[in-house]
Each structure stands twice: as C-alpha cells, then as structure tokens.
Short mmCIF file of C-alpha atoms in Angstrom, two decimals:
data_model
loop_
_atom_site.label_atom_id
_atom_site.label_comp_id
_atom_site.label_asym_id
_atom_site.label_seq_id
_atom_site.Cartn_x
_atom_site.Cartn_y
_atom_site.Cartn_z
CA MET R 1137 3.23 63.33 7.92
CA THR R 1138 4.22 60.35 10.07
CA ILE R 1139 7.77 59.79 11.32
CA ALA R 1140 9.30 57.33 13.76
CA PRO R 1141 10.68 58.94 16.93
CA ALA R 1142 14.48 58.70 16.97
CA GLY R 1143 15.85 55.82 18.98
CA LEU R 1144 12.49 54.29 19.89
CA ARG R 1145 13.06 50.94 18.17
CA ALA R 1146 16.48 50.61 19.79
CA ALA R 1147 15.00 51.46 23.18
CA ILE R 1148 12.38 48.73 22.84
CA ALA R 1149 15.05 46.23 21.74
CA ASP R 1150 17.25 47.14 24.69
CA ALA R 1151 14.34 46.62 27.08
CA ASP R 1152 13.16 43.31 25.60
CA PRO R 1153 14.40 41.93 22.23
CA LYS R 1154 11.49 39.47 22.02
CA VAL R 1155 8.97 42.31 22.24
CA ALA R 1156 10.93 44.29 19.64
CA ALA R 1157 10.50 41.37 17.23
CA LEU R 1158 6.71 41.83 17.46
CA ILE R 1159 6.95 45.48 16.32
CA GLY R 1160 6.98 46.31 12.62
CA PRO R 1161 6.61 49.87 11.32
CA ILE R 1162 6.67 52.68 13.90
CA GLU R 1163 4.62 55.76 13.00
CA GLY R 1164 4.74 58.97 15.01
CA ASN R 1165 2.25 61.80 14.67
CA ALA R 1166 2.21 65.19 16.39
CA ARG R 1167 -1.60 65.16 16.68
CA ARG R 1168 -1.79 61.73 18.25
CA LYS R 1169 -2.50 61.56 21.99
CA ARG R 1170 -2.11 57.89 22.89
CA VAL R 1171 0.03 54.89 22.00
CA GLY R 1172 -1.73 52.32 19.84
CA TRP R 1173 -1.01 49.40 17.51
CA SER R 1174 -2.70 47.57 14.67
CA LEU R 1175 -2.06 44.65 12.34
CA ARG R 1176 -1.80 45.32 8.64
CA PRO R 1177 -2.86 42.65 6.11
CA GLY R 1178 -0.14 40.09 5.54
CA GLU R 1179 2.28 41.67 8.01
CA PRO R 1180 4.12 39.44 10.53
CA ALA R 1181 4.39 42.27 13.09
CA VAL R 1182 2.19 45.07 14.38
CA THR R 1183 2.37 48.72 13.38
CA LEU R 1184 3.13 50.86 16.44
CA ARG R 1185 1.60 54.36 16.40
CA VAL R 1186 2.84 56.89 18.92
CA PRO R 1187 2.49 60.59 19.80
CA LEU R 1188 5.64 62.58 19.07
CA ASP R 1189 5.52 64.46 22.37
CA LYS R 1190 5.65 61.32 24.54
CA PRO R 1191 9.13 60.33 25.81
CA ASN R 1192 10.56 57.10 24.50
CA ASP R 1193 10.86 55.58 27.97
CA ALA R 1194 7.14 56.13 28.57
CA ILE R 1195 6.30 54.47 25.24
CA VAL R 1196 8.57 51.53 26.05
CA ARG R 1197 6.77 51.01 29.37
CA ILE R 1198 3.37 50.96 27.61
CA VAL R 1199 4.59 48.50 24.97
CA LEU R 1200 6.10 46.18 27.56
CA ALA R 1201 2.96 46.31 29.69
CA ASN R 1202 0.95 45.19 26.65
CA ARG R 1203 3.40 42.65 25.22
CA HIS R 1204 1.09 39.69 25.89
CA ARG R 1205 -1.81 41.47 24.21
CA ILE R 1206 0.33 42.24 21.16
CA ALA R 1207 1.58 38.66 20.94
CA ARG R 1208 -1.97 37.32 21.28
CA MET R 1209 -3.18 39.66 18.53
CA LEU R 1210 -0.56 38.32 16.14
CA LEU R 1211 -1.31 34.71 17.06
CA GLU R 1212 -5.05 35.10 16.69
CA GLY R 1213 -4.55 36.89 13.40
CA GLN R 1214 -2.59 33.95 12.03
CA ARG R 1215 -5.19 31.45 13.22
CA ARG R 1216 -8.40 33.17 12.25
CA VAL R 1217 -7.80 35.24 9.15
CA PRO R 1218 -7.37 33.83 5.65
CA GLU R 1219 -3.98 34.66 4.17
CA GLY R 1220 -3.86 38.19 2.82
CA LYS R 1221 -7.27 39.25 4.15
CA PRO R 1222 -7.36 42.67 5.87
CA VAL R 1223 -8.06 42.71 9.60
CA LYS R 1224 -8.73 45.54 12.05
CA GLN R 1225 -8.01 46.10 15.70
CA LEU R 1226 -10.34 48.59 17.34
CA VAL R 1227 -7.79 50.97 18.81
CA ASP R 1228 -7.11 54.67 18.32
CA GLY R 1229 -5.50 55.37 14.97
CA THR R 1230 -6.72 52.32 13.05
CA GLY R 1231 -7.44 53.34 9.47
CA PHE R 1232 -10.70 52.80 7.58
CA ALA R 1233 -11.41 53.56 3.92
CA PHE R 1234 -14.51 55.51 2.95
CA LEU R 1235 -15.05 56.30 -0.75
CA GLY R 1236 -11.39 56.95 -1.40
CA GLU R 1237 -10.72 58.75 1.89
CA ASN R 1238 -8.62 57.30 4.70
CA VAL R 1239 -10.16 58.07 8.08
CA ARG R 1240 -8.75 57.15 11.48
CA LEU R 1241 -10.56 55.62 14.41
CA ARG R 1242 -10.95 57.60 17.62
CA ILE R 1243 -12.57 55.96 20.65
CA VAL R 1244 -14.53 58.32 22.89
CA ASP R 1245 -16.11 57.82 26.30
CA GLN R 1246 -19.21 59.91 25.63
CA ALA R 1247 -21.18 59.84 22.38
CA THR R 1248 -24.79 60.12 21.25
CA VAL R 1249 -24.43 57.43 18.56
CA PRO R 1250 -22.27 54.29 18.36
CA LEU R 1251 -20.21 55.53 15.38
CA ARG R 1252 -20.02 58.77 13.43
CA LEU R 1253 -17.70 60.63 11.04
CA VAL R 1254 -16.32 63.89 12.45
CA SER R 1255 -13.92 66.56 11.23
CA GLY R 1256 -10.49 67.01 12.76
CA THR R 1257 -7.67 69.47 12.17
CA GLY R 1258 -7.36 70.63 8.58
CA ARG R 1259 -8.72 68.07 6.14
CA CYS R 1260 -8.33 65.17 8.56
CA ARG R 1261 -11.52 63.32 9.57
CA PHE R 1262 -12.12 60.66 12.19
CA LEU R 1263 -14.53 57.85 12.85
CA GLU R 1264 -15.59 58.34 16.46
CA LEU R 1265 -16.56 55.08 18.15
CA ALA R 1266 -18.37 55.12 21.48
CA ARG R 1267 -16.43 52.98 23.95
CA PRO R 1268 -19.49 50.88 24.92
CA ALA R 1269 -19.84 49.91 21.24
CA LEU R 1270 -16.47 48.11 21.31
CA ARG R 1271 -18.16 44.95 22.55
CA HIS R 1272 -20.18 44.75 19.32
CA GLY R 1273 -17.10 44.30 17.12
CA ALA R 1274 -17.68 45.08 13.45
CA LYS R 1275 -21.45 45.64 13.73
CA PRO R 1276 -21.33 49.43 14.37
CA PHE R 1277 -19.08 49.79 11.31
CA ILE R 1278 -21.28 47.67 9.06
CA ASP R 1279 -24.32 49.64 10.21
CA TRP R 1280 -22.53 52.95 9.61
CA TYR R 1281 -21.26 51.98 6.14
CA SER R 1282 -24.77 50.76 5.28
CA ARG R 1283 -26.45 53.95 6.43
CA GLU R 1284 -23.98 56.35 4.80
CA GLY R 1285 -23.73 54.13 1.75
CA THR R 1286 -27.48 54.11 1.20
CA ARG R 1287 -27.47 57.89 1.30
CA TRP R 1288 -24.62 58.02 -1.22
CA ALA R 1289 -26.10 55.38 -3.54
CA GLN R 1290 -29.52 57.03 -3.63
CA GLN R 1291 -27.86 60.28 -4.67
CA GLU R 1292 -25.79 58.61 -7.40
CA ALA R 1293 -28.39 56.23 -8.81
CA PRO R 1294 -30.60 58.70 -10.76
CA THR R 1295 -27.65 59.93 -12.86
CA LEU R 1296 -26.44 56.40 -13.57
CA TRP R 1297 -29.96 55.20 -14.34
CA GLY R 1298 -30.30 58.02 -16.85
CA LEU R 1299 -27.26 56.72 -18.74
CA LEU R 1300 -29.04 53.42 -19.38
CA GLY R 1301 -32.04 54.88 -21.23
CA SER R 1302 -34.48 52.42 -19.72
CA ASN R 1303 -38.25 52.92 -19.82
CA LEU R 1304 -38.61 51.02 -16.56
CA PRO R 1305 -38.89 52.93 -13.27
CA MET R 1306 -35.62 53.17 -11.37
CA PRO R 1307 -35.32 50.41 -8.75
CA GLN R 1308 -35.06 51.06 -5.05
CA VAL R 1309 -31.41 51.15 -3.99
CA VAL R 1310 -30.04 50.27 -0.53
CA VAL R 1311 -26.64 49.44 0.94
CA THR R 1312 -26.66 46.58 3.42
CA ASP R 1313 -24.91 43.40 4.52
CA ILE R 1314 -25.28 40.78 1.79
CA GLY R 1315 -22.37 38.58 2.85
CA LYS R 1316 -18.77 38.44 1.66
CA THR R 1317 -19.09 36.86 -1.78
CA ARG R 1318 -21.04 39.46 -3.77
CA TRP R 1319 -20.66 43.19 -4.39
CA GLY R 1320 -24.31 43.64 -5.18
CA VAL R 1321 -27.49 41.87 -6.17
CA TYR R 1322 -30.62 42.82 -8.10
CA THR R 1323 -33.99 41.32 -7.18
CA GLY R 1324 -36.62 41.65 -9.89
CA GLY R 1325 -40.37 41.26 -9.93
CA ARG R 1326 -42.40 43.35 -7.53
CA LYS R 1327 -39.40 44.14 -5.38
CA HIS R 1328 -37.36 45.73 -8.21
CA LEU R 1329 -34.57 46.22 -5.67
CA VAL R 1330 -30.81 46.76 -5.90
CA ARG R 1331 -28.80 45.84 -2.81
CA ILE R 1332 -25.15 46.90 -2.60
CA SER R 1333 -22.69 45.42 -0.10
CA TRP R 1334 -21.47 47.76 2.63
CA ARG R 1335 -17.94 46.70 1.63
CA VAL R 1336 -18.31 48.68 -1.60
CA LEU R 1337 -18.12 51.97 0.35
CA GLN R 1338 -14.42 51.27 0.98
CA LEU R 1339 -13.68 51.48 -2.75
CA PRO R 1340 -12.64 54.66 -4.58
CA PRO R 1341 -15.79 56.45 -5.84
CA THR R 1342 -15.31 55.48 -9.48
CA TYR R 1343 -15.31 51.77 -8.59
CA ALA R 1344 -18.18 52.14 -6.14
CA ARG R 1345 -20.15 53.66 -9.04
CA LEU R 1346 -19.06 50.73 -11.21
CA VAL R 1347 -20.70 48.28 -8.78
CA LEU R 1348 -23.85 50.37 -8.56
CA LEU R 1349 -24.08 50.72 -12.34
CA HIS R 1350 -23.52 46.96 -12.75
CA GLU R 1351 -26.62 46.21 -10.67
CA LEU R 1352 -28.64 48.95 -12.34
CA VAL R 1353 -27.87 47.35 -15.71
CA HIS R 1354 -29.38 44.14 -14.35
CA ALA R 1355 -32.44 46.16 -13.32
CA THR R 1356 -33.02 47.18 -16.96
CA ARG R 1357 -33.59 43.45 -17.58
CA PRO R 1358 -31.43 42.98 -20.70
CA ALA R 1359 -32.30 40.01 -22.87
CA GLY R 1360 -30.31 36.81 -22.63
CA THR R 1361 -28.30 35.41 -19.75
CA ALA R 1362 -27.41 37.41 -16.63
CA HIS R 1363 -23.96 38.39 -17.95
CA GLY R 1364 -24.51 37.71 -21.61
CA PRO R 1365 -23.68 39.84 -24.66
CA GLN R 1366 -26.67 42.15 -24.25
CA PHE R 1367 -25.75 42.88 -20.65
CA TRP R 1368 -22.17 43.81 -21.52
CA ARG R 1369 -23.20 45.91 -24.51
CA ARG R 1370 -25.50 47.95 -22.29
CA PHE R 1371 -22.89 48.18 -19.53
CA GLU R 1372 -20.10 49.26 -21.89
CA ALA R 1373 -22.36 51.82 -23.58
CA ALA R 1374 -22.98 53.50 -20.23
CA ARG R 1375 -19.39 53.10 -19.04
CA PRO R 1376 -16.70 52.46 -21.67
CA GLY R 1377 -14.09 50.08 -20.28
CA ALA R 1378 -16.53 48.50 -17.83
CA ARG R 1379 -15.28 44.97 -18.46
CA ARG R 1380 -11.67 46.03 -17.86
CA ASP R 1381 -12.65 47.93 -14.71
CA GLN R 1382 -14.57 44.90 -13.48
CA ARG R 1383 -11.41 42.79 -13.75
CA THR R 1384 -9.44 45.43 -11.82
CA LEU R 1385 -12.07 45.39 -9.11
CA GLN R 1386 -12.01 41.62 -8.75
CA LYS R 1387 -8.27 40.99 -9.01
CA GLU R 1388 -6.64 44.10 -7.54
CA LEU R 1389 -9.04 46.07 -5.35
CA GLY R 1390 -11.27 43.31 -4.00
CA PRO R 1391 -8.57 41.45 -2.03
CA GLN R 1392 -7.69 44.68 -0.19
CA ILE R 1393 -11.22 45.29 1.12
CA TRP R 1394 -11.94 44.78 4.81
CA GLU R 1395 -14.77 42.29 5.32
CA GLY R 1396 -15.36 42.82 9.03
CA GLU R 1397 -12.59 40.70 10.58
CA ILE R 1398 -11.66 42.03 14.03
CA ILE R 1399 -8.66 41.09 16.14
CA PRO R 1400 -9.22 41.46 19.91
#
C-alpha cells in the first residue's frame, strides 16, 4: 500500500511554490529507503516516491536540492518523447512490467550481472540494476527482457505449436530487439525462425502468447496472403477471438508499452 505522508505537499509548497508545481502524485512506502521520482506517461509533473520513516523536512531538502534535475527531466520529456509514449527514469522505485507483474527498480553498488530479477519481502520482486550499468541506458533492460523472454517463449512455443496441427517442424523461437514497429516477425526458408520483440514481455501473459501464436501461425505457411482468410481461419481455430484480441493489443495495450525511452 502506498500513501502520501501527511503535510508533505504543503511543506514543499511553503519552501518553494515553483518546485511544488513540478510535483504530481506523492507515494509513500514503509519499505522504501530513499527518495526518488519518475515521470509517468502523459503526466505534466513527476511522481515523488518517499520512505514513510523519513521526516518531511529531510524530504523537502532533498527535493529542493534536486529541483533543477526535476525541471530538466520534465523539459527533456516534453522535447524528446512522442505524446503519450511511456518513458522511464532510472531511479529507485521506477516500475517495469514483466508478463503481468509490476516490478520495481533497485540500484545496487555491487552486482555480478548488469540487471537481474530478485525477490523482496512477501511477493514483491525487484529488478536490481548495477550502478555502473546506468551509463548504458535502456540496453541492460532490452538485453534482460530478451534473455528472459527467450526462455519463456521457448517454454510456451511447443504447446502453442501443437494447437496448429502442422506437419512442419517447429521453428526456432527467440526474443530480441526488432525495432519499435513490429511485435514479431517470421523468417521462412532455411532459417524457419520466429523473432519476438522484447517489448512483448511487458504484456500480460495471455497477450504475449497471442503475439507468439500469431508468428507461429505464419510459420505453418498458410496459403494465400500473409494475413489472408486462411491465416485468420488457422489463427482463430487455435485461439477463438484472436482477431478481437489483436485489435485490443494494437489499440489499447500497445500504446502503454515502454519502448526504451529514458529520461536522464
């Protein structure tokens, strides 16, 4: 549960009204150790995240000391990011989606790998980012999503392939960076390869499977055009409602997916 510490917004406004105007939602958490902030898609102000055991005056001092950084983050966000596109700031507490789970970022000084998923208290899990990896921006995240996604997709693919009843061998399946315009792509011929975008791993599992199944249908090489009647008949037979779910993916879920935009 997240709650805003009583009186914190008023304390910031009393100290500097201009800085207070840069602060949107304030979220407090008993497990949090440090003050942090992030920019949510489409928001004109940052979300301030604070530990509940830190006095308001100490939080105010931290916010005021970083007021230029916060203002610059908002300005750069307006300049660089298309309207409505999600952005991330690599600070403690920033949220990332992973197959329907919301995990929070935790930056650590010592780590054996650039980025890994670790368990926290209860059911909470964190993405631990090694501090030296900060300079690489989104790359450690794309690499991590690709690696974990490939493992997931290779586990899911045999069951989905079985639904299609194809006599062809199952294609090789990998998750990787294929740009920002496609969810997946099938390459035929000798390669017989399905590539899924790392972005897909941010979707709920049922829609991640939809993308994987979509490309596996292509790998069965249905007659006609790429998305012709035979393709959709085969797709709908394996997953009733596939066409409807595809529209939901494109119009509702797709615009919410982070594509690697980082705000300094």
